[in-house]
Every structure is written in structure tokens, then in C-alpha cells.
PDB file of C-alpha atoms in Angstrom:
ATOM      1  CA  UNK A   1      25.255  20.743  56.945  1.00  0.00           C
ATOM      2  CA  UNK A   2      26.062  21.793  60.518  1.00  0.00           C
ATOM      3  CA  UNK A   3      28.930  23.857  59.177  1.00  0.00           C
ATOM      4  CA  UNK A   4      26.568  25.606  56.753  1.00  0.00           C
ATOM      5  CA  UNK A   5      24.123  26.536  59.527  1.00  0.00           C
ATOM      6  CA  UNK A   6      26.994  27.700  61.720  1.00  0.00           C
ATOM      7  CA  UNK A   7      28.253  30.086  59.026  1.00  0.00           C
ATOM      8  CA  UNK A   8      24.707  31.201  58.243  1.00  0.00           C
ATOM      9  CA  UNK A   9      24.032  32.101  61.890  1.00  0.00           C
ATOM     10  CA  UNK A  10      27.356  33.975  62.104  1.00  0.00           C
ATOM     11  CA  UNK A  11      26.552  35.930  58.930  1.00  0.00           C
ATOM     12  CA  UNK A  12      23.089  36.867  60.202  1.00  0.00           C
ATOM     13  CA  UNK A  13      24.535  37.909  63.568  1.00  0.00           C
ATOM     14  CA  UNK A  14      27.123  40.099  61.913  1.00  0.00           C
ATOM     15  CA  UNK A  15      24.475  41.708  59.717  1.00  0.00           C
ATOM     16  CA  UNK A  16      22.333  42.362  62.782  1.00  0.00           C
ATOM     17  CA  UNK A  17      25.244  43.960  64.671  1.00  0.00           C
ATOM     18  CA  UNK A  18      26.100  46.042  61.579  1.00  0.00           C
ATOM     19  CA  UNK A  19      22.544  47.344  61.311  1.00  0.00           C
ATOM     20  CA  UNK A  20      22.474  48.205  65.019  1.00  0.00           C
ATOM     21  CA  UNK A  21      25.737  50.086  64.678  1.00  0.00           C
ATOM     22  CA  UNK A  22      24.451  51.785  61.531  1.00  0.00           C
ATOM     23  CA  UNK A  23      21.402  53.010  63.422  1.00  0.00           C
ATOM     24  CA  UNK A  24      23.623  54.460  66.155  1.00  0.00           C
ATOM     25  CA  UNK A  25      26.067  56.025  63.727  1.00  0.00           C
ATOM     26  CA  UNK A  26      25.900  59.825  63.479  1.00  0.00           C
ATOM     27  CA  UNK A  27      27.257  62.019  60.703  1.00  0.00           C
ATOM     28  CA  UNK A  28      27.981  65.708  61.251  1.00  0.00           C
ATOM     29  CA  UNK A  29      28.036  67.630  57.959  1.00  0.00           C
ATOM     30  CA  UNK A  30      29.407  71.080  58.695  1.00  0.00           C
ATOM     31  CA  UNK A  31      30.080  74.207  56.659  1.00  0.00           C
ATOM     32  CA  UNK A  32      33.312  76.157  57.190  1.00  0.00           C
ATOM     33  CA  UNK A  33      33.171  79.959  56.816  1.00  0.00           C
ATOM     34  CA  UNK A  34      30.803  81.472  59.333  1.00  0.00           C
ATOM     35  CA  UNK A  35      30.154  78.042  60.865  1.00  0.00           C
ATOM     36  CA  UNK A  36      33.011  75.757  61.924  1.00  0.00           C
ATOM     37  CA  UNK A  37      35.389  78.728  61.545  1.00  0.00           C
ATOM     38  CA  UNK A  38      33.191  80.934  63.737  1.00  0.00           C
ATOM     39  CA  UNK A  39      34.474  82.946  65.543  1.00  0.00           C
ATOM     40  CA  UNK A  40      37.612  83.538  63.471  1.00  0.00           C
ATOM     41  CA  UNK A  41      41.061  82.898  64.915  1.00  0.00           C
ATOM     42  CA  UNK A  42      44.561  84.103  64.035  1.00  0.00           C
ATOM     43  CA  UNK A  43      46.805  81.076  64.556  1.00  0.00           C
ATOM     44  CA  UNK A  44      44.376  78.354  63.448  1.00  0.00           C
ATOM     45  CA  UNK A  45      41.287  77.997  61.276  1.00  0.00           C
ATOM     46  CA  UNK A  46      39.060  76.101  63.721  1.00  0.00           C
ATOM     47  CA  UNK A  47      38.480  77.427  67.263  1.00  0.00           C
ATOM     48  CA  UNK A  48      39.742  75.164  70.070  1.00  0.00           C
ATOM     49  CA  UNK A  49      36.296  74.365  71.472  1.00  0.00           C
ATOM     50  CA  UNK A  50      35.089  73.276  68.037  1.00  0.00           C
ATOM     51  CA  UNK A  51      38.183  71.087  67.568  1.00  0.00           C
ATOM     52  CA  UNK A  52      37.668  69.405  70.954  1.00  0.00           C
ATOM     53  CA  UNK A  53      34.023  68.737  70.135  1.00  0.00           C
ATOM     54  CA  UNK A  54      34.888  67.201  66.744  1.00  0.00           C
ATOM     55  CA  UNK A  55      37.566  65.009  68.315  1.00  0.00           C
ATOM     56  CA  UNK A  56      35.201  63.729  71.016  1.00  0.00           C
ATOM     57  CA  UNK A  57      32.449  63.203  68.453  1.00  0.00           C
ATOM     58  CA  UNK A  58      34.704  61.139  66.162  1.00  0.00           C
ATOM     59  CA  UNK A  59      36.252  59.220  69.082  1.00  0.00           C
ATOM     60  CA  UNK A  60      32.727  58.194  70.110  1.00  0.00           C
ATOM     61  CA  UNK A  61      32.417  56.293  66.809  1.00  0.00           C
ATOM     62  CA  UNK A  62      30.806  58.967  64.668  1.00  0.00           C
ATOM     63  CA  UNK A  63      31.892  60.676  61.457  1.00  0.00           C
ATOM     64  CA  UNK A  64      32.495  64.243  60.255  1.00  0.00           C
ATOM     65  CA  UNK A  65      32.324  65.549  56.696  1.00  0.00           C
ATOM     66  CA  UNK A  66      33.284  69.121  55.813  1.00  0.00           C
ATOM     67  CA  UNK A  67      30.836  70.614  53.294  1.00  0.00           C
ATOM     68  CA  UNK A  68      32.304  73.744  51.755  1.00  0.00           C
ATOM     69  CA  UNK A  69      32.557  75.865  48.637  1.00  0.00           C
ATOM     70  CA  UNK A  70      36.323  75.957  49.228  1.00  0.00           C
ATOM     71  CA  UNK A  71      38.623  73.725  47.179  1.00  0.00           C
ATOM     72  CA  UNK A  72      40.707  70.727  48.205  1.00  0.00           C
ATOM     73  CA  UNK A  73      43.812  72.937  47.961  1.00  0.00           C
ATOM     74  CA  UNK A  74      42.581  74.595  51.156  1.00  0.00           C
ATOM     75  CA  UNK A  75      40.501  71.963  52.975  1.00  0.00           C
ATOM     76  CA  UNK A  76      43.172  69.239  52.981  1.00  0.00           C
ATOM     77  CA  UNK A  77      45.082  71.087  55.731  1.00  0.00           C
ATOM     78  CA  UNK A  78      42.098  71.003  58.115  1.00  0.00           C
ATOM     79  CA  UNK A  79      42.566  67.323  58.903  1.00  0.00           C
ATOM     80  CA  UNK A  80      45.833  68.282  60.612  1.00  0.00           C
ATOM     81  CA  UNK A  81      44.006  70.749  62.867  1.00  0.00           C
ATOM     82  CA  UNK A  82      41.325  68.247  63.833  1.00  0.00           C
ATOM     83  CA  UNK A  83      43.909  65.440  64.120  1.00  0.00           C
ATOM     84  CA  UNK A  84      41.253  62.886  63.225  1.00  0.00           C
ATOM     85  CA  UNK A  85      40.083  61.321  59.933  1.00  0.00           C
ATOM     86  CA  UNK A  86      37.474  63.503  58.225  1.00  0.00           C
ATOM     87  CA  UNK A  87      35.908  63.542  54.766  1.00  0.00           C
ATOM     88  CA  UNK A  88      35.404  66.482  52.431  1.00  0.00           C
ATOM     89  CA  UNK A  89      32.680  67.714  50.124  1.00  0.00           C
ATOM     90  CA  UNK A  90      34.554  70.452  48.265  1.00  0.00           C
ATOM     91  CA  UNK A  91      33.586  73.124  45.718  1.00  0.00           C
ATOM     92  CA  UNK A  92      29.909  72.966  46.727  1.00  0.00           C
ATOM     93  CA  UNK A  93      30.089  69.170  46.060  1.00  0.00           C
ATOM     94  CA  UNK A  94      31.749  69.160  42.623  1.00  0.00           C
ATOM     95  CA  UNK A  95      34.468  67.095  44.312  1.00  0.00           C
ATOM     96  CA  UNK A  96      33.886  64.619  47.160  1.00  0.00           C
ATOM     97  CA  UNK A  97      36.649  62.846  49.078  1.00  0.00           C
ATOM     98  CA  UNK A  98      35.807  59.916  51.384  1.00  0.00           C
ATOM     99  CA  UNK A  99      38.448  57.943  53.304  1.00  0.00           C
ATOM    100  CA  UNK A 100      41.140  59.712  51.295  1.00  0.00           C
ATOM    101  CA  UNK A 101      39.681  58.689  47.922  1.00  0.00           C
ATOM    102  CA  UNK A 102      37.861  60.839  45.372  1.00  0.00           C
ATOM    103  CA  UNK A 103      34.355  59.397  44.916  1.00  0.00           C
ATOM    104  CA  UNK A 104      32.976  62.288  42.878  1.00  0.00           C
ATOM    105  CA  UNK A 105      34.729  64.647  40.480  1.00  0.00           C
ATOM    106  CA  UNK A 106      32.319  66.670  38.358  1.00  0.00           C
ATOM    107  CA  UNK A 107      33.345  69.614  36.182  1.00  0.00           C
ATOM    108  CA  UNK A 108      31.256  72.058  34.157  1.00  0.00           C
ATOM    109  CA  UNK A 109      30.788  72.097  30.386  1.00  0.00           C
ATOM    110  CA  UNK A 110      33.260  74.700  29.102  1.00  0.00           C
ATOM    111  CA  UNK A 111      31.320  75.747  25.995  1.00  0.00           C
ATOM    112  CA  UNK A 112      28.089  76.279  27.908  1.00  0.00           C
ATOM    113  CA  UNK A 113      29.968  78.140  30.622  1.00  0.00           C
ATOM    114  CA  UNK A 114      31.590  80.541  28.143  1.00  0.00           C
ATOM    115  CA  UNK A 115      28.227  81.435  26.601  1.00  0.00           C
ATOM    116  CA  UNK A 116      26.598  82.023  29.987  1.00  0.00           C
ATOM    117  CA  UNK A 117      29.431  84.172  31.350  1.00  0.00           C
ATOM    118  CA  UNK A 118      29.212  86.369  28.243  1.00  0.00           C
ATOM    119  CA  UNK A 119      25.488  86.884  28.820  1.00  0.00           C
ATOM    120  CA  UNK A 120      25.969  87.539  32.537  1.00  0.00           C
ATOM    121  CA  UNK A 121      28.702  90.064  31.809  1.00  0.00           C
ATOM    122  CA  UNK A 122      26.524  91.995  29.369  1.00  0.00           C
ATOM    123  CA  UNK A 123      23.392  92.043  31.504  1.00  0.00           C
ATOM    124  CA  UNK A 124      24.638  92.282  35.097  1.00  0.00           C
ATOM    125  CA  UNK A 125      28.137  93.767  34.700  1.00  0.00           C
ATOM    126  CA  UNK A 126      29.871  92.026  37.646  1.00  0.00           C
ATOM    127  CA  UNK A 127      33.180  93.365  38.930  1.00  0.00           C
ATOM    128  CA  UNK A 128      34.918  90.094  38.186  1.00  0.00           C
ATOM    129  CA  UNK A 129      34.979  86.303  38.278  1.00  0.00           C
ATOM    130  CA  UNK A 130      36.859  83.810  40.426  1.00  0.00           C
ATOM    131  CA  UNK A 131      37.336  80.299  39.093  1.00  0.00           C
ATOM    132  CA  UNK A 132      38.313  77.056  40.852  1.00  0.00           C
ATOM    133  CA  UNK A 133      39.675  74.305  38.645  1.00  0.00           C
ATOM    134  CA  UNK A 134      41.825  71.206  38.984  1.00  0.00           C
ATOM    135  CA  UNK A 135      44.843  73.426  38.339  1.00  0.00           C
ATOM    136  CA  UNK A 136      44.050  76.517  40.406  1.00  0.00           C
ATOM    137  CA  UNK A 137      42.616  77.078  43.852  1.00  0.00           C
ATOM    138  CA  UNK A 138      41.424  80.454  42.553  1.00  0.00           C
ATOM    139  CA  UNK A 139      42.221  82.188  39.287  1.00  0.00           C
ATOM    140  CA  UNK A 140      40.474  85.542  38.984  1.00  0.00           C
ATOM    141  CA  UNK A 141      39.488  87.803  36.129  1.00  0.00           C
ATOM    142  CA  UNK A 142      39.123  91.550  36.654  1.00  0.00           C
ATOM    143  CA  UNK A 143      36.429  92.934  34.350  1.00  0.00           C
ATOM    144  CA  UNK A 144      37.977  96.407  34.419  1.00  0.00           C
ATOM    145  CA  UNK A 145      35.215  97.804  36.643  1.00  0.00           C
ATOM    146  CA  UNK A 146      37.207  97.785  39.892  1.00  0.00           C
ATOM    147  CA  UNK A 147      38.644 101.061  41.150  1.00  0.00           C
ATOM    148  CA  UNK A 148      42.204 101.418  42.426  1.00  0.00           C
ATOM    149  CA  UNK A 149      40.859 102.183  45.927  1.00  0.00           C
ATOM    150  CA  UNK A 150      38.867  98.959  45.956  1.00  0.00           C
ATOM    151  CA  UNK A 151      41.940  96.947  44.920  1.00  0.00           C
ATOM    152  CA  UNK A 152      43.906  98.414  47.829  1.00  0.00           C
ATOM    153  CA  UNK A 153      41.028  97.690  50.213  1.00  0.00           C
ATOM    154  CA  UNK A 154      40.775  94.099  48.973  1.00  0.00           C
ATOM    155  CA  UNK A 155      44.543  93.588  49.326  1.00  0.00           C
ATOM    156  CA  UNK A 156      44.342  94.698  52.969  1.00  0.00           C
ATOM    157  CA  UNK A 157      41.286  92.500  53.595  1.00  0.00           C
ATOM    158  CA  UNK A 158      43.077  89.510  52.068  1.00  0.00           C
ATOM    159  CA  UNK A 159      46.182  90.120  54.209  1.00  0.00           C
ATOM    160  CA  UNK A 160      44.133  90.048  57.418  1.00  0.00           C
ATOM    161  CA  UNK A 161      42.507  86.734  56.521  1.00  0.00           C
ATOM    162  CA  UNK A 162      45.565  85.054  58.049  1.00  0.00           C
ATOM    163  CA  UNK A 163      45.058  81.250  58.113  1.00  0.00           C
ATOM    164  CA  UNK A 164      41.852  81.542  56.059  1.00  0.00           C
ATOM    165  CA  UNK A 165      43.577  82.827  52.929  1.00  0.00           C
ATOM    166  CA  UNK A 166      43.251  80.781  49.753  1.00  0.00           C
ATOM    167  CA  UNK A 167      46.018  81.093  47.202  1.00  0.00           C
ATOM    168  CA  UNK A 168      44.848  83.040  44.169  1.00  0.00           C
ATOM    169  CA  UNK A 169      46.125  84.681  41.021  1.00  0.00           C
ATOM    170  CA  UNK A 170      44.490  87.562  39.111  1.00  0.00           C
ATOM    171  CA  UNK A 171      45.282  86.862  35.494  1.00  0.00           C
ATOM    172  CA  UNK A 172      42.795  87.244  32.638  1.00  0.00           C
ATOM    173  CA  UNK A 173      44.932  85.189  30.258  1.00  0.00           C
ATOM    174  CA  UNK A 174      45.108  82.219  32.634  1.00  0.00           C
ATOM    175  CA  UNK A 175      41.401  82.564  33.403  1.00  0.00           C
ATOM    176  CA  UNK A 176      40.498  82.454  29.709  1.00  0.00           C
ATOM    177  CA  UNK A 177      42.823  79.504  29.107  1.00  0.00           C
ATOM    178  CA  UNK A 178      41.076  77.510  31.828  1.00  0.00           C
ATOM    179  CA  UNK A 179      37.725  78.608  30.415  1.00  0.00           C
ATOM    180  CA  UNK A 180      38.739  77.209  27.021  1.00  0.00           C
ATOM    181  CA  UNK A 181      40.169  73.847  28.026  1.00  0.00           C
ATOM    182  CA  UNK A 182      40.558  73.549  31.805  1.00  0.00           C
ATOM    183  CA  UNK A 183      38.636  71.232  34.119  1.00  0.00           C
ATOM    184  CA  UNK A 184      36.500  73.694  36.051  1.00  0.00           C
ATOM    185  CA  UNK A 185      34.706  72.923  39.317  1.00  0.00           C
ATOM    186  CA  UNK A 186      33.021  76.259  39.870  1.00  0.00           C
ATOM    187  CA  UNK A 187      32.939  79.954  38.990  1.00  0.00           C
ATOM    188  CA  UNK A 188      32.167  82.679  41.519  1.00  0.00           C
ATOM    189  CA  UNK A 189      30.574  85.909  40.282  1.00  0.00           C
ATOM    190  CA  UNK A 190      31.555  88.984  42.273  1.00  0.00           C
ATOM    191  CA  UNK A 191      29.436  92.143  42.492  1.00  0.00           C
ATOM    192  CA  UNK A 192      31.055  93.886  45.451  1.00  0.00           C
ATOM    193  CA  UNK A 193      30.982  94.225  49.237  1.00  0.00           C
ATOM    194  CA  UNK A 194      28.451  95.701  51.650  1.00  0.00           C
ATOM    195  CA  UNK A 195      24.765  95.214  52.470  1.00  0.00           C
ATOM    196  CA  UNK A 196      23.528  96.760  49.221  1.00  0.00           C
ATOM    197  CA  UNK A 197      25.711  94.445  47.136  1.00  0.00           C
ATOM    198  CA  UNK A 198      24.641  91.473  49.274  1.00  0.00           C
ATOM    199  CA  UNK A 199      20.998  92.119  48.361  1.00  0.00           C
ATOM    200  CA  UNK A 200      21.905  92.533  44.678  1.00  0.00           C
ATOM    201  CA  UNK A 201      23.842  89.257  44.763  1.00  0.00           C
ATOM    202  CA  UNK A 202      20.880  87.450  46.307  1.00  0.00           C
ATOM    203  CA  UNK A 203      18.351  88.895  43.835  1.00  0.00           C
ATOM    204  CA  UNK A 204      20.532  88.106  40.817  1.00  0.00           C
ATOM    205  CA  UNK A 205      21.039  84.545  42.051  1.00  0.00           C
ATOM    206  CA  UNK A 206      17.309  83.874  41.813  1.00  0.00           C
ATOM    207  CA  UNK A 207      17.249  85.213  38.246  1.00  0.00           C
ATOM    208  CA  UNK A 208      20.247  83.088  37.249  1.00  0.00           C
ATOM    209  CA  UNK A 209      18.669  79.902  38.619  1.00  0.00           C
ATOM    210  CA  UNK A 210      15.529  80.510  36.587  1.00  0.00           C
ATOM    211  CA  UNK A 211      17.306  81.494  33.363  1.00  0.00           C
ATOM    212  CA  UNK A 212      20.057  78.862  33.323  1.00  0.00           C
ATOM    213  CA  UNK A 213      18.649  75.565  34.690  1.00  0.00           C
ATOM    214  CA  UNK A 214      21.528  73.613  33.093  1.00  0.00           C
ATOM    215  CA  UNK A 215      23.745  74.844  35.956  1.00  0.00           C
ATOM    216  CA  UNK A 216      23.421  75.218  39.708  1.00  0.00           C
ATOM    217  CA  UNK A 217      23.553  78.675  41.273  1.00  0.00           C
ATOM    218  CA  UNK A 218      23.891  79.457  44.964  1.00  0.00           C
ATOM    219  CA  UNK A 219      24.830  82.567  46.895  1.00  0.00           C
ATOM    220  CA  UNK A 220      26.802  83.783  49.867  1.00  0.00           C
ATOM    221  CA  UNK A 221      26.879  87.321  51.195  1.00  0.00           C
ATOM    222  CA  UNK A 222      29.567  88.257  48.663  1.00  0.00           C
ATOM    223  CA  UNK A 223      29.328  85.911  45.692  1.00  0.00           C
ATOM    224  CA  UNK A 224      27.159  83.905  43.346  1.00  0.00           C
ATOM    225  CA  UNK A 225      28.494  80.392  42.805  1.00  0.00           C
ATOM    226  CA  UNK A 226      28.027  78.501  39.551  1.00  0.00           C
ATOM    227  CA  UNK A 227      28.581  74.724  39.481  1.00  0.00           C
ATOM    228  CA  UNK A 228      27.571  71.759  37.334  1.00  0.00           C
ATOM    229  CA  UNK A 229      24.026  70.411  37.602  1.00  0.00           C
ATOM    230  CA  UNK A 230      23.360  68.534  40.865  1.00  0.00           C
ATOM    231  CA  UNK A 231      26.469  70.054  42.445  1.00  0.00           C
ATOM    232  CA  UNK A 232      24.760  71.703  45.389  1.00  0.00           C
ATOM    233  CA  UNK A 233      25.694  71.011  48.988  1.00  0.00           C
ATOM    234  CA  UNK A 234      22.422  69.153  49.529  1.00  0.00           C
ATOM    235  CA  UNK A 235      22.801  66.977  46.432  1.00  0.00           C
ATOM    236  CA  UNK A 236      26.441  66.310  47.247  1.00  0.00           C
ATOM    237  CA  UNK A 237      25.712  65.266  50.815  1.00  0.00           C
ATOM    238  CA  UNK A 238      22.902  63.011  49.611  1.00  0.00           C
ATOM    239  CA  UNK A 239      25.304  61.423  47.085  1.00  0.00           C
ATOM    240  CA  UNK A 240      27.909  60.952  49.827  1.00  0.00           C
ATOM    241  CA  UNK A 241      25.407  59.250  52.162  1.00  0.00           C
ATOM    242  CA  UNK A 242      24.195  56.916  49.412  1.00  0.00           C
ATOM    243  CA  UNK A 243      27.749  55.913  48.490  1.00  0.00           C
ATOM    244  CA  UNK A 244      28.748  55.211  52.086  1.00  0.00           C
ATOM    245  CA  UNK A 245      25.459  53.671  53.159  1.00  0.00           C
ATOM    246  CA  UNK A 246      24.769  56.281  55.823  1.00  0.00           C
ATOM    247  CA  UNK A 247      21.264  56.485  57.281  1.00  0.00           C
ATOM    248  CA  UNK A 248      19.950  59.962  56.404  1.00  0.00           C
ATOM    249  CA  UNK A 249      18.000  60.128  59.665  1.00  0.00           C
ATOM    250  CA  UNK A 250      21.347  60.161  61.474  1.00  0.00           C
ATOM    251  CA  UNK A 251      22.745  63.134  59.535  1.00  0.00           C
ATOM    252  CA  UNK A 252      23.128  66.491  61.275  1.00  0.00           C
ATOM    253  CA  UNK A 253      23.859  69.529  59.090  1.00  0.00           C
ATOM    254  CA  UNK A 254      25.131  72.959  60.132  1.00  0.00           C
ATOM    255  CA  UNK A 255      25.578  76.083  58.007  1.00  0.00           C
ATOM    256  CA  UNK A 256      25.058  79.817  57.737  1.00  0.00           C
ATOM    257  CA  UNK A 257      24.875  80.810  54.047  1.00  0.00           C
ATOM    258  CA  UNK A 258      22.554  80.650  51.077  1.00  0.00           C
ATOM    259  CA  UNK A 259      24.472  77.705  49.646  1.00  0.00           C
ATOM    260  CA  UNK A 260      23.627  75.720  52.817  1.00  0.00           C
ATOM    261  CA  UNK A 261      19.870  75.939  52.212  1.00  0.00           C
ATOM    262  CA  UNK A 262      19.875  72.823  50.015  1.00  0.00           C
ATOM    263  CA  UNK A 263      21.339  70.873  52.956  1.00  0.00           C
ATOM    264  CA  UNK A 264      18.648  72.247  55.269  1.00  0.00           C
ATOM    265  CA  UNK A 265      15.954  71.179  52.811  1.00  0.00           C
ATOM    266  CA  UNK A 266      17.220  67.648  52.178  1.00  0.00           C
ATOM    267  CA  UNK A 267      18.189  66.937  55.806  1.00  0.00           C
ATOM    268  CA  UNK A 268      15.641  69.135  57.535  1.00  0.00           C
ATOM    269  CA  UNK A 269      15.046  66.943  60.596  1.00  0.00           C
ATOM    270  CA  UNK A 270      18.486  67.708  62.050  1.00  0.00           C
ATOM    271  CA  UNK A 271      19.334  71.015  60.364  1.00  0.00           C
ATOM    272  CA  UNK A 272      21.029  73.826  62.274  1.00  0.00           C
ATOM    273  CA  UNK A 273      21.570  77.397  61.097  1.00  0.00           C
ATOM    274  CA  UNK A 274      24.022  79.695  62.845  1.00  0.00           C
ATOM    275  CA  UNK A 275      22.427  82.412  64.943  1.00  0.00           C
ATOM    276  CA  UNK A 276      24.222  85.179  63.037  1.00  0.00           C
ATOM    277  CA  UNK A 277      23.033  83.900  59.624  1.00  0.00           C
ATOM    278  CA  UNK A 278      20.795  85.981  57.358  1.00  0.00           C
ATOM    279  CA  UNK A 279      17.066  85.670  58.154  1.00  0.00           C
ATOM    280  CA  UNK A 280      16.437  84.351  54.662  1.00  0.00           C
ATOM    281  CA  UNK A 281      18.779  81.435  55.482  1.00  0.00           C
ATOM    282  CA  UNK A 282      17.677  80.705  59.049  1.00  0.00           C
ATOM    283  CA  UNK A 283      14.050  80.208  58.058  1.00  0.00           C
ATOM    284  CA  UNK A 284      14.963  76.999  56.195  1.00  0.00           C
ATOM    285  CA  UNK A 285      16.609  75.280  59.174  1.00  0.00           C
ATOM    286  CA  UNK A 286      14.715  73.474  61.920  1.00  0.00           C
ATOM    287  CA  UNK A 287      17.095  74.673  64.659  1.00  0.00           C
ATOM    288  CA  UNK A 288      19.309  77.675  65.487  1.00  0.00           C
ATOM    289  CA  UNK A 289      22.693  77.425  67.211  1.00  0.00           C
ATOM    290  CA  UNK A 290      25.291  80.022  68.203  1.00  0.00           C
ATOM    291  CA  UNK A 291      28.439  77.833  68.083  1.00  0.00           C
ATOM    292  CA  UNK A 292      29.183  74.449  66.517  1.00  0.00           C
ATOM    293  CA  UNK A 293      30.610  73.015  69.746  1.00  0.00           C
ATOM    294  CA  UNK A 294      27.251  73.568  71.459  1.00  0.00           C
ATOM    295  CA  UNK A 295      25.970  70.562  69.531  1.00  0.00           C
ATOM    296  CA  UNK A 296      27.881  68.510  72.115  1.00  0.00           C
ATOM    297  CA  UNK A 297      24.843  68.355  74.410  1.00  0.00           C
ATOM    298  CA  UNK A 298      22.725  67.010  71.550  1.00  0.00           C
ATOM    299  CA  UNK A 299      25.060  64.697  69.658  1.00  0.00           C
ATOM    300  CA  UNK A 300      27.142  63.278  72.510  1.00  0.00           C
ATOM    301  CA  UNK A 301      24.424  63.024  75.135  1.00  0.00           C
ATOM    302  CA  UNK A 302      23.865  59.354  74.390  1.00  0.00           C
ATOM    303  CA  UNK A 303      27.588  58.710  74.898  1.00  0.00           C
ATOM    304  CA  UNK A 304      27.399  60.335  78.335  1.00  0.00           C
ATOM    305  CA  UNK A 305      28.753  63.772  77.365  1.00  0.00           C
ATOM    306  CA  UNK A 306      26.458  66.457  78.792  1.00  0.00           C
ATOM    307  CA  UNK A 307      28.818  69.349  79.423  1.00  0.00           C
TER     308      UNK A 307
END
């Protein structure tokens, strides 16, 4: 009987300590392009000050999850830059990797996708599509509406992306083959570059969300992103927290694009938009910040870091 009470008291004590630690635990959920990657570098993806902040944050007993529309083909190399264990919510949350294990892997319905892309092509006439699947980081389809000058411009732009480049192939045959039978995480719809095209992309995104509720649509300044239902950054982060037992009040989210709005809405208490973000994005966040590393004064203050 004494042994029973001894083990019972130990179990209760451990549970109490766990709950205390859980309350103190902080999770930083951070977007990449325009956020953690801001300002852009040449020799590395993440600026040094951001890396140092992430390292100190993790070393203090906290956790970092990258929340990006990029695929695992690209994001897996970031752990080497940070030199600390981090988790990944890839492809706008179609794939989630925690502690090196895939805990979510959700692809779109191919038949539904084919029908919708046909309708989109007829009505909106995009310049092309970029697809991310289990086989390809990006396989692109040129709809025949891109001028030779634009192709040269894009080739130069891609070259100067340096460390930020994602491997891609432009091949209509491979695109269609994946569309028929591949396991597809997302499709990006491309209308062009520039402020005018950015507004068109944003306006079309709203129409697509209303017309095709069986999919998720989000937007960046250059693209519309199509993913399976419930594969938004906000839904994915919520799924991740539920799976890992993370207190949502201790989650801090940072982003700069339209596809980050769902994170701002679901984790509004500690939401941060980048200062350079579009006004239509910033209005959804509760805070504005110019650099990710400037969260140091907020997130590490309790650990004695006030620089």
C-alpha cells in the first residue's frame, strides 16, 4: 500500500512539473519568404541575426516550426543553417514533419483538380501552372501565353535567386502525367509579375475560394495556391499543435503574405506581420515587426535576454 501511494505521488508530481513546463513552452511558427528570409542573402537563406535568435530561442527550451508553401525538397536544408532541431509545415500544410517524422501527408483529388484547372484556364487564362508533388519540387506547365522576352526575364530572375532557388522543370507532358496519377500537394496558378498582376491575383483568389469550396485557395504577390481542403497554414498549425499537445496560447506566428492570414486569424493573440507586408495582410495581425530577430525582446525576455 505504501508503495502504491509512493508511485501515485511521483506520478502526480511528474504531471504537475509537465504542466508547468508546458505552460512555459513557447512555439515560434514562422514563414520563410519575406519573413525569416528577410532581408535576402547571397551565401545563405537565413540572415545571421535571425539564425542567432532561433538558436537562442531553441536553446532556452522552446520550439520552432517553419510554416511555408515551399516543399520538403527545399526546406530540409534549412535545419543545417539553423543547426538546431526544427519542424516543418510544408506546402501550405499539405505535409507536416515533426521530430523527423511525417505526421500529415494530404494530397488533392486528381479528378476534381483536372476539372477545376480546365475551368480556370478557360475563364481566367493564366500564364501557366506550377505543381508540387511527391515526385517533383516544381513541375511547370506553360500555357503558351508567355512571350519570349518574359521567359528570358524569368530565367535571369531565377538565376539571381541564389540559395533561394527551388529545382523545377517546365514540361507539359510531365505535368499532365502527374495530374493524371501523381500524388499532388499543391498547384500554383501564375498570372504574371508587377503590381497590376498582384491585384488581379488577389481578386481572382477571392472568386476561386467562393466558387470551389472543395479546395483551399490562398495568394501571394505572384501566385494563387490551390491545396486540399483544410490545408491552409492556419489549419496546419492548429493540427500540429493538437498532435504535439502544444498550448495554443503559447504560439507566436510571423508572416507577410496572404497565405499567412489564416495563421493570424487562428493564433491572433501573438500574431506578427512584417512591416513591409501588403496592407491587406497587416490588418489581420495583432502586431507589426520589421525583422524576425526583433522578437528576441519579447520571446526571450523571461529567460533574461533583453538585447
